[in-house]
Amino acid sequence: MSEHLWPLLRLKAESDTETKEVYFKKYLETYVRSSDGQEIEIVDWQGNRIFFNAHFNSFDHAFTENKNYRHSHGVHSKKICKNRARRLLWIKETLKGEVGTIERRQEFRKDGRGRMKKRRTLVVLEERYVVVLEERNGRDEYDFVSAFPADENYLRRIRKNSTLLETKKPQS
């Protein structure tokens, strides 16, 4: 088994449905609200505030997948993707920017209502791990959209359709 920059999260449950619920609970406790109900404030290495949605649909989009991403129009299966879910804690690590070489990219895409939205894509090169954020109201605030390990075709497409803003190298 190959080494990763960060450990994989391996939560256990009796069924696929329960597995999804366990990972959703961990997502909420890590990114939305602490166990005592306090809102969790997360910022990236540039001080931009990142918001994580507490709705199950947002979690569902980020931690399920469609094998044919080019033609799925954002519609995913309802079964949790363990490959994505095991990397749930990697989102926070990517946003810190302390480990790995990270490309910070920007692109404009239409949302579900046809409005142009500014997206930031963080790509951890060593892991081929992608974190997608969407700008919130033209400020230095972003909404978390998704995070996943990407294949070379997907990375090629991101690089073709986006602008490289920064390549952050590991701290020495």
PDB file of C-alpha atoms in Angstrom:
ATOM      1  CA  MET A   1       0.000   0.000   0.000  1.00  0.00           C
ATOM      2  CA  SER A   2       1.357   3.411  -0.933  1.00  0.00           C
ATOM      3  CA  GLU A   3       1.956   6.179   1.579  1.00  0.00           C
ATOM      4  CA  HIS A   4      -0.261   9.255   1.626  1.00  0.00           C
ATOM      5  CA  LEU A   5       0.419  12.762   2.882  1.00  0.00           C
ATOM      6  CA  TRP A   6      -2.333  12.305   5.476  1.00  0.00           C
ATOM      7  CA  PRO A   7      -3.987   9.216   6.976  1.00  0.00           C
ATOM      8  CA  LEU A   8      -7.221   7.823   5.554  1.00  0.00           C
ATOM      9  CA  LEU A   9     -10.307   7.875   7.762  1.00  0.00           C
ATOM     10  CA  ARG A  10     -11.862   4.444   8.155  1.00  0.00           C
ATOM     11  CA  LEU A  11     -15.209   4.541   9.954  1.00  0.00           C
ATOM     12  CA  LYS A  12     -17.183   1.323  10.379  1.00  0.00           C
ATOM     13  CA  ALA A  13     -20.910   0.615  10.226  1.00  0.00           C
ATOM     14  CA  GLU A  14     -23.250  -2.308   9.566  1.00  0.00           C
ATOM     15  CA  SER A  15     -24.695  -1.181   6.222  1.00  0.00           C
ATOM     16  CA  ASP A  16     -24.042   1.289   3.401  1.00  0.00           C
ATOM     17  CA  THR A  17     -26.784   3.538   4.757  1.00  0.00           C
ATOM     18  CA  GLU A  18     -25.266   3.530   8.235  1.00  0.00           C
ATOM     19  CA  THR A  19     -21.791   4.093   6.776  1.00  0.00           C
ATOM     20  CA  LYS A  20     -23.076   7.192   5.015  1.00  0.00           C
ATOM     21  CA  GLU A  21     -24.654   8.424   8.264  1.00  0.00           C
ATOM     22  CA  VAL A  22     -21.435   7.880  10.241  1.00  0.00           C
ATOM     23  CA  TYR A  23     -19.348   9.821   7.717  1.00  0.00           C
ATOM     24  CA  PHE A  24     -22.012  12.569   7.560  1.00  0.00           C
ATOM     25  CA  LYS A  25     -21.830  12.927  11.350  1.00  0.00           C
ATOM     26  CA  LYS A  26     -18.027  13.178  11.166  1.00  0.00           C
ATOM     27  CA  TYR A  27     -18.346  15.798   8.380  1.00  0.00           C
ATOM     28  CA  LEU A  28     -20.735  17.882  10.516  1.00  0.00           C
ATOM     29  CA  GLU A  29     -18.482  17.635  13.614  1.00  0.00           C
ATOM     30  CA  THR A  30     -15.364  18.513  11.622  1.00  0.00           C
ATOM     31  CA  TYR A  31     -16.615  21.285   9.346  1.00  0.00           C
ATOM     32  CA  VAL A  32     -20.026  22.616  10.471  1.00  0.00           C
ATOM     33  CA  ARG A  33     -20.680  22.495  14.238  1.00  0.00           C
ATOM     34  CA  SER A  34     -18.678  21.088  17.127  1.00  0.00           C
ATOM     35  CA  SER A  35     -20.225  18.503  19.440  1.00  0.00           C
ATOM     36  CA  ASP A  36     -21.222  21.338  21.814  1.00  0.00           C
ATOM     37  CA  GLY A  37     -23.112  23.128  18.990  1.00  0.00           C
ATOM     38  CA  GLN A  38     -20.575  25.871  18.273  1.00  0.00           C
ATOM     39  CA  GLU A  39     -20.106  26.924  14.645  1.00  0.00           C
ATOM     40  CA  ILE A  40     -16.716  25.850  13.311  1.00  0.00           C
ATOM     41  CA  GLU A  41     -14.833  28.613  11.540  1.00  0.00           C
ATOM     42  CA  ILE A  42     -12.453  27.377   8.868  1.00  0.00           C
ATOM     43  CA  VAL A  43     -10.073  29.556   6.871  1.00  0.00           C
ATOM     44  CA  ASP A  44      -7.573  28.688   4.162  1.00  0.00           C
ATOM     45  CA  TRP A  45      -3.879  29.601   4.196  1.00  0.00           C
ATOM     46  CA  GLN A  46      -4.744  33.030   2.747  1.00  0.00           C
ATOM     47  CA  GLY A  47      -7.281  33.849   5.444  1.00  0.00           C
ATOM     48  CA  ASN A  48     -10.355  33.263   3.236  1.00  0.00           C
ATOM     49  CA  ARG A  49     -13.353  31.957   5.182  1.00  0.00           C
ATOM     50  CA  ILE A  50     -14.684  28.616   3.937  1.00  0.00           C
ATOM     51  CA  PHE A  51     -18.307  27.671   4.657  1.00  0.00           C
ATOM     52  CA  PHE A  52     -19.511  24.080   4.804  1.00  0.00           C
ATOM     53  CA  ASN A  53     -23.227  23.429   4.326  1.00  0.00           C
ATOM     54  CA  ALA A  54     -24.987  21.354   6.985  1.00  0.00           C
ATOM     55  CA  HIS A  55     -27.580  20.028   4.519  1.00  0.00           C
ATOM     56  CA  PHE A  56     -27.335  16.353   3.682  1.00  0.00           C
ATOM     57  CA  ASN A  57     -27.655  17.124  -0.055  1.00  0.00           C
ATOM     58  CA  SER A  58     -24.360  19.040   0.027  1.00  0.00           C
ATOM     59  CA  PHE A  59     -22.643  16.154   1.770  1.00  0.00           C
ATOM     60  CA  ASP A  60     -24.263  13.760  -0.697  1.00  0.00           C
ATOM     61  CA  HIS A  61     -22.856  15.667  -3.674  1.00  0.00           C
ATOM     62  CA  ALA A  62     -19.349  15.793  -2.201  1.00  0.00           C
ATOM     63  CA  PHE A  63     -19.101  12.189  -1.037  1.00  0.00           C
ATOM     64  CA  THR A  64     -20.934  10.233  -3.709  1.00  0.00           C
ATOM     65  CA  GLU A  65     -19.898  10.074  -7.339  1.00  0.00           C
ATOM     66  CA  ASN A  66     -20.832   9.395 -10.923  1.00  0.00           C
ATOM     67  CA  LYS A  67     -18.307   7.391 -12.919  1.00  0.00           C
ATOM     68  CA  ASN A  68     -19.032   9.479 -16.023  1.00  0.00           C
ATOM     69  CA  TYR A  69     -18.475  12.987 -14.643  1.00  0.00           C
ATOM     70  CA  ARG A  70     -18.492  14.584 -18.100  1.00  0.00           C
ATOM     71  CA  HIS A  71     -22.123  13.696 -18.761  1.00  0.00           C
ATOM     72  CA  SER A  72     -23.602  13.397 -15.273  1.00  0.00           C
ATOM     73  CA  HIS A  73     -24.480  17.117 -14.916  1.00  0.00           C
ATOM     74  CA  GLY A  74     -23.604  16.905 -11.211  1.00  0.00           C
ATOM     75  CA  VAL A  75     -26.034  14.051 -10.539  1.00  0.00           C
ATOM     76  CA  HIS A  76     -24.368  11.389  -8.407  1.00  0.00           C
ATOM     77  CA  SER A  77     -25.312   7.955  -7.177  1.00  0.00           C
ATOM     78  CA  LYS A  78     -26.764   7.825  -3.685  1.00  0.00           C
ATOM     79  CA  LYS A  79     -24.219   5.279  -2.451  1.00  0.00           C
ATOM     80  CA  ILE A  80     -21.335   6.753  -0.483  1.00  0.00           C
ATOM     81  CA  CYS A  81     -17.999   6.683  -2.267  1.00  0.00           C
ATOM     82  CA  LYS A  82     -15.575   5.298   0.300  1.00  0.00           C
ATOM     83  CA  ASN A  83     -12.659   6.575  -1.771  1.00  0.00           C
ATOM     84  CA  ARG A  84     -13.938  10.135  -1.203  1.00  0.00           C
ATOM     85  CA  ALA A  85     -15.228   9.637   2.338  1.00  0.00           C
ATOM     86  CA  ARG A  86     -11.942   8.200   3.639  1.00  0.00           C
ATOM     87  CA  ARG A  87     -10.311  11.474   2.578  1.00  0.00           C
ATOM     88  CA  LEU A  88     -12.851  13.620   4.435  1.00  0.00           C
ATOM     89  CA  LEU A  89     -10.222  15.012   6.839  1.00  0.00           C
ATOM     90  CA  TRP A  90      -7.925  15.851   3.906  1.00  0.00           C
ATOM     91  CA  ILE A  91     -10.117  18.847   3.049  1.00  0.00           C
ATOM     92  CA  LYS A  92      -9.010  20.675   6.195  1.00  0.00           C
ATOM     93  CA  GLU A  93      -5.384  19.741   5.543  1.00  0.00           C
ATOM     94  CA  THR A  94      -5.570  20.991   1.958  1.00  0.00           C
ATOM     95  CA  LEU A  95      -7.049  24.301   3.124  1.00  0.00           C
ATOM     96  CA  LYS A  96      -4.201  24.742   5.638  1.00  0.00           C
ATOM     97  CA  GLY A  97      -1.698  24.363   2.803  1.00  0.00           C
ATOM     98  CA  GLU A  98       1.089  23.176   5.083  1.00  0.00           C
ATOM     99  CA  VAL A  99       1.912  19.879   3.365  1.00  0.00           C
ATOM    100  CA  GLY A 100       2.221  18.961  -0.289  1.00  0.00           C
ATOM    101  CA  THR A 101       2.423  21.000  -3.451  1.00  0.00           C
ATOM    102  CA  ILE A 102      -0.925  22.688  -4.086  1.00  0.00           C
ATOM    103  CA  GLU A 103      -2.088  24.386  -7.246  1.00  0.00           C
ATOM    104  CA  ARG A 104      -4.662  27.100  -6.557  1.00  0.00           C
ATOM    105  CA  ARG A 105      -6.717  27.539  -9.712  1.00  0.00           C
ATOM    106  CA  GLN A 106      -9.667  29.713 -10.742  1.00  0.00           C
ATOM    107  CA  GLU A 107     -12.387  29.221 -13.308  1.00  0.00           C
ATOM    108  CA  PHE A 108     -15.836  30.548 -14.088  1.00  0.00           C
ATOM    109  CA  ARG A 109     -18.732  28.115 -14.458  1.00  0.00           C
ATOM    110  CA  LYS A 110     -22.476  28.396 -14.713  1.00  0.00           C
ATOM    111  CA  ASP A 111     -24.468  27.283 -11.711  1.00  0.00           C
ATOM    112  CA  GLY A 112     -27.790  25.421 -11.832  1.00  0.00           C
ATOM    113  CA  ARG A 113     -29.595  28.700 -12.537  1.00  0.00           C
ATOM    114  CA  GLY A 114     -27.313  29.733 -15.391  1.00  0.00           C
ATOM    115  CA  ARG A 115     -25.417  32.379 -13.400  1.00  0.00           C
ATOM    116  CA  MET A 116     -21.649  32.629 -13.760  1.00  0.00           C
ATOM    117  CA  LYS A 117     -19.839  31.654 -10.567  1.00  0.00           C
ATOM    118  CA  LYS A 118     -16.169  31.955  -9.680  1.00  0.00           C
ATOM    119  CA  ARG A 119     -14.687  28.662  -8.568  1.00  0.00           C
ATOM    120  CA  ARG A 120     -11.457  27.986  -6.794  1.00  0.00           C
ATOM    121  CA  THR A 121      -9.947  24.579  -7.234  1.00  0.00           C
ATOM    122  CA  LEU A 122      -7.137  23.385  -5.004  1.00  0.00           C
ATOM    123  CA  VAL A 123      -5.166  20.442  -6.387  1.00  0.00           C
ATOM    124  CA  VAL A 124      -2.743  18.575  -4.113  1.00  0.00           C
ATOM    125  CA  LEU A 125      -0.337  17.327  -6.759  1.00  0.00           C
ATOM    126  CA  GLU A 126       1.228  14.461  -4.780  1.00  0.00           C
ATOM    127  CA  GLU A 127      -2.196  12.950  -4.100  1.00  0.00           C
ATOM    128  CA  ARG A 128      -4.085  14.145  -7.206  1.00  0.00           C
ATOM    129  CA  TYR A 129      -6.621  15.345  -4.652  1.00  0.00           C
ATOM    130  CA  VAL A 130      -9.029  18.121  -5.609  1.00  0.00           C
ATOM    131  CA  VAL A 131     -10.983  20.482  -3.351  1.00  0.00           C
ATOM    132  CA  VAL A 132     -13.583  22.638  -5.118  1.00  0.00           C
ATOM    133  CA  LEU A 133     -14.814  25.917  -3.628  1.00  0.00           C
ATOM    134  CA  GLU A 134     -17.240  28.495  -4.985  1.00  0.00           C
ATOM    135  CA  GLU A 135     -16.927  32.220  -4.305  1.00  0.00           C
ATOM    136  CA  ARG A 136     -19.624  33.712  -2.108  1.00  0.00           C
ATOM    137  CA  ASN A 137     -20.963  37.129  -3.200  1.00  0.00           C
ATOM    138  CA  GLY A 138     -17.692  38.508  -4.591  1.00  0.00           C
ATOM    139  CA  ARG A 139     -15.924  38.492  -1.214  1.00  0.00           C
ATOM    140  CA  ASP A 140     -13.039  36.490   0.170  1.00  0.00           C
ATOM    141  CA  GLU A 141     -15.476  33.841   1.355  1.00  0.00           C
ATOM    142  CA  TYR A 142     -16.076  30.504  -0.307  1.00  0.00           C
ATOM    143  CA  ASP A 143     -18.568  27.676  -0.099  1.00  0.00           C
ATOM    144  CA  PHE A 144     -17.260  24.134  -0.111  1.00  0.00           C
ATOM    145  CA  VAL A 145     -18.572  22.242  -3.148  1.00  0.00           C
ATOM    146  CA  SER A 146     -16.713  18.932  -3.327  1.00  0.00           C
ATOM    147  CA  ALA A 147     -13.449  17.079  -2.730  1.00  0.00           C
ATOM    148  CA  PHE A 148     -12.178  13.935  -4.409  1.00  0.00           C
ATOM    149  CA  PRO A 149      -9.174  12.056  -5.765  1.00  0.00           C
ATOM    150  CA  ALA A 150      -8.980  12.823  -9.486  1.00  0.00           C
ATOM    151  CA  ASP A 151      -7.691  10.888 -12.462  1.00  0.00           C
ATOM    152  CA  GLU A 152      -5.250  12.357 -14.984  1.00  0.00           C
ATOM    153  CA  ASN A 153      -8.033  13.134 -17.507  1.00  0.00           C
ATOM    154  CA  TYR A 154      -9.899  15.207 -14.951  1.00  0.00           C
ATOM    155  CA  LEU A 155      -6.732  17.078 -13.954  1.00  0.00           C
ATOM    156  CA  ARG A 156      -5.980  17.786 -17.607  1.00  0.00           C
ATOM    157  CA  ARG A 157      -9.481  19.225 -18.049  1.00  0.00           C
ATOM    158  CA  ILE A 158      -9.133  21.412 -14.938  1.00  0.00           C
ATOM    159  CA  ARG A 159      -5.818  22.764 -16.176  1.00  0.00           C
ATOM    160  CA  LYS A 160      -7.235  23.456 -19.621  1.00  0.00           C
ATOM    161  CA  ASN A 161     -10.315  25.332 -18.337  1.00  0.00           C
ATOM    162  CA  SER A 162      -8.828  27.258 -15.427  1.00  0.00           C
ATOM    163  CA  THR A 163      -6.168  29.819 -14.606  1.00  0.00           C
ATOM    164  CA  LEU A 164      -3.282  28.965 -12.302  1.00  0.00           C
ATOM    165  CA  LEU A 165      -3.181  31.575  -9.512  1.00  0.00           C
ATOM    166  CA  GLU A 166      -0.504  30.049  -7.315  1.00  0.00           C
ATOM    167  CA  THR A 167       1.558  26.948  -6.729  1.00  0.00           C
ATOM    168  CA  LYS A 168       2.074  26.546  -2.998  1.00  0.00           C
ATOM    169  CA  LYS A 169       5.123  24.480  -2.119  1.00  0.00           C
ATOM    170  CA  PRO A 170       5.509  22.539   1.138  1.00  0.00           C
ATOM    171  CA  GLN A 171       6.953  24.457   4.052  1.00  0.00           C
ATOM    172  CA  SER A 172      10.568  23.669   4.751  1.00  0.00           C
TER     173      SER A 172
END
